[in-house]
XYZ file of C-alpha atoms in Angstrom:
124
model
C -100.938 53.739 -73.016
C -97.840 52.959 -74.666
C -95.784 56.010 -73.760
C -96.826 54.819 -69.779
C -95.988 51.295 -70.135
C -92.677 52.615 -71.306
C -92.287 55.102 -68.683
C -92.697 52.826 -66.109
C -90.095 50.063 -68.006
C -87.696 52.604 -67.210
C -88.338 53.757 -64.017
C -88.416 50.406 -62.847
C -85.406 49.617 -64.298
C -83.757 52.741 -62.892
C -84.229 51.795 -59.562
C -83.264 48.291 -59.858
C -80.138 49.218 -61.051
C -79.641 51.897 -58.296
C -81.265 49.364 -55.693
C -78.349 47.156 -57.272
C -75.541 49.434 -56.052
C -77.655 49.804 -52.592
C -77.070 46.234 -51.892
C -73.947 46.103 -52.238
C -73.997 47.761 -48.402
C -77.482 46.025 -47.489
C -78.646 43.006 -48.986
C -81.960 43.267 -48.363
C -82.113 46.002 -51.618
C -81.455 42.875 -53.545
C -85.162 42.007 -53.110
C -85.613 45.508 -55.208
C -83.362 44.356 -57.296
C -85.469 41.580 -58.927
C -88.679 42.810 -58.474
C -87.639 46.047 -60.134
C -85.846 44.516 -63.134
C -88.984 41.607 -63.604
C -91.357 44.607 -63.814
C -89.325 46.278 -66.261
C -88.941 43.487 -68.945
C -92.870 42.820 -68.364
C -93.995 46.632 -68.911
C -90.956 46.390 -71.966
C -92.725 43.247 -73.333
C -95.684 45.225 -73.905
C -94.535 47.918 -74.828
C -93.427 45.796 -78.004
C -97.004 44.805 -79.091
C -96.727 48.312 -79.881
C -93.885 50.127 -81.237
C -90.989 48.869 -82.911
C -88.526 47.168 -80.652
C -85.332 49.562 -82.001
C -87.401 52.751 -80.753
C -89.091 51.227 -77.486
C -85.014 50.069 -76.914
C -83.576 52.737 -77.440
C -85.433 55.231 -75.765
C -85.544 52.307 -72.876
C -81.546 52.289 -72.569
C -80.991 55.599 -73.473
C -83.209 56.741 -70.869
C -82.028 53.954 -68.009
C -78.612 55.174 -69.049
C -79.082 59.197 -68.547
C -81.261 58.683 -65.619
C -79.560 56.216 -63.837
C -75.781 58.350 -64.245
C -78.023 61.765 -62.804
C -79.871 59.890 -59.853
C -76.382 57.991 -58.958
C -74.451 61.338 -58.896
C -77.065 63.169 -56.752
C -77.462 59.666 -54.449
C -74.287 58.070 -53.795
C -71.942 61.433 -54.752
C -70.732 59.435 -57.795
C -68.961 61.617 -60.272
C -71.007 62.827 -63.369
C -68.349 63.891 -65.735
C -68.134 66.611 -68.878
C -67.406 63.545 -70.725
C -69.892 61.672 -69.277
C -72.520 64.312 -69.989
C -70.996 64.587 -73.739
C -71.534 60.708 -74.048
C -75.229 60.421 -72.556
C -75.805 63.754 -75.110
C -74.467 61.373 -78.004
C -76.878 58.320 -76.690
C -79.757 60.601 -76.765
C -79.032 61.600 -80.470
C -78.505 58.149 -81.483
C -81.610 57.546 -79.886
C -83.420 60.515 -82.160
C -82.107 59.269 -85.177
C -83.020 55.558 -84.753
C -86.755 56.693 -83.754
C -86.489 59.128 -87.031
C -85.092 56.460 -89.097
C -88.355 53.730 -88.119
C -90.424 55.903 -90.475
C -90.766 55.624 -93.808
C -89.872 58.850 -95.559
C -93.303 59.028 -96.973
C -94.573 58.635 -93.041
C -92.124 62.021 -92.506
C -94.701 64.803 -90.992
C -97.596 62.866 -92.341
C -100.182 62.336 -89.367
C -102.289 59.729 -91.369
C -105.285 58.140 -88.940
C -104.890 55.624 -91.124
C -101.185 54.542 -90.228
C -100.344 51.732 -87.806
C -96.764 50.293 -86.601
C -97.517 47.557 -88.694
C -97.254 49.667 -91.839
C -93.159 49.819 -91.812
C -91.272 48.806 -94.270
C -88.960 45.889 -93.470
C -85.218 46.438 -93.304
C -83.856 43.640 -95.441
């Protein structure tokens, strides 16, 4: 349930942000606009009651950020550069090694049923 909640976070936030850059030729994408970015945080705000927020964040912005840099290139003929694609590469990574670094190295490769979020060690 988690991994849909967060799915639909950033799809919704995808196309508000694209809907944002539609209305700046027709306002009436501006109603997208809000509703898509409202939905978002909600589905985000869940998604928090169950994963840490650095991971459900980062995979949130990383994602918006590749998706919505693709889907603007292919809809509005925006340019989608080498070093654009070298920088969403480096988000993505960053992304890996934040989600990699919310475990506890005894957690690494463990599938324990008996392991919940709440079992992380604090970072200070």
């Amino acid at each position: 349930m988690k991994w849909l909640l967060l799915i639909g976070a950033i799809a919704t936030e995808v196309t508000a942000t694209l809907s944002l850059r539609a209305a700046a030729d027709h306002p009436a994408w501006y109603l997208v606009v809000t509703l898509g970015y409202g939905v978002s945080f909600l589905f985000l705000a869940r998604v928090l009651t169950h994963m840490p927020v650095g991971v459900a964040y980062g995979i949130w912005g990383a994602s918006g950020i590749t998706l919505t840099a693709v889907l603007a290139a292919v809809l509005f003929d925006e340019k989608l550069t080498a070093v654009m694609a070298a920088g969403i590469a480096l988000v993505i990574v960053g992304v890996l090694v934040v989600e990699l670094g919310s475990h506890r190295p005894d957690e690494a490769g463990a599938d324990s049923p008996i392991h919940t979020d709440n079992d992380r060690a604090p970072l200070l």
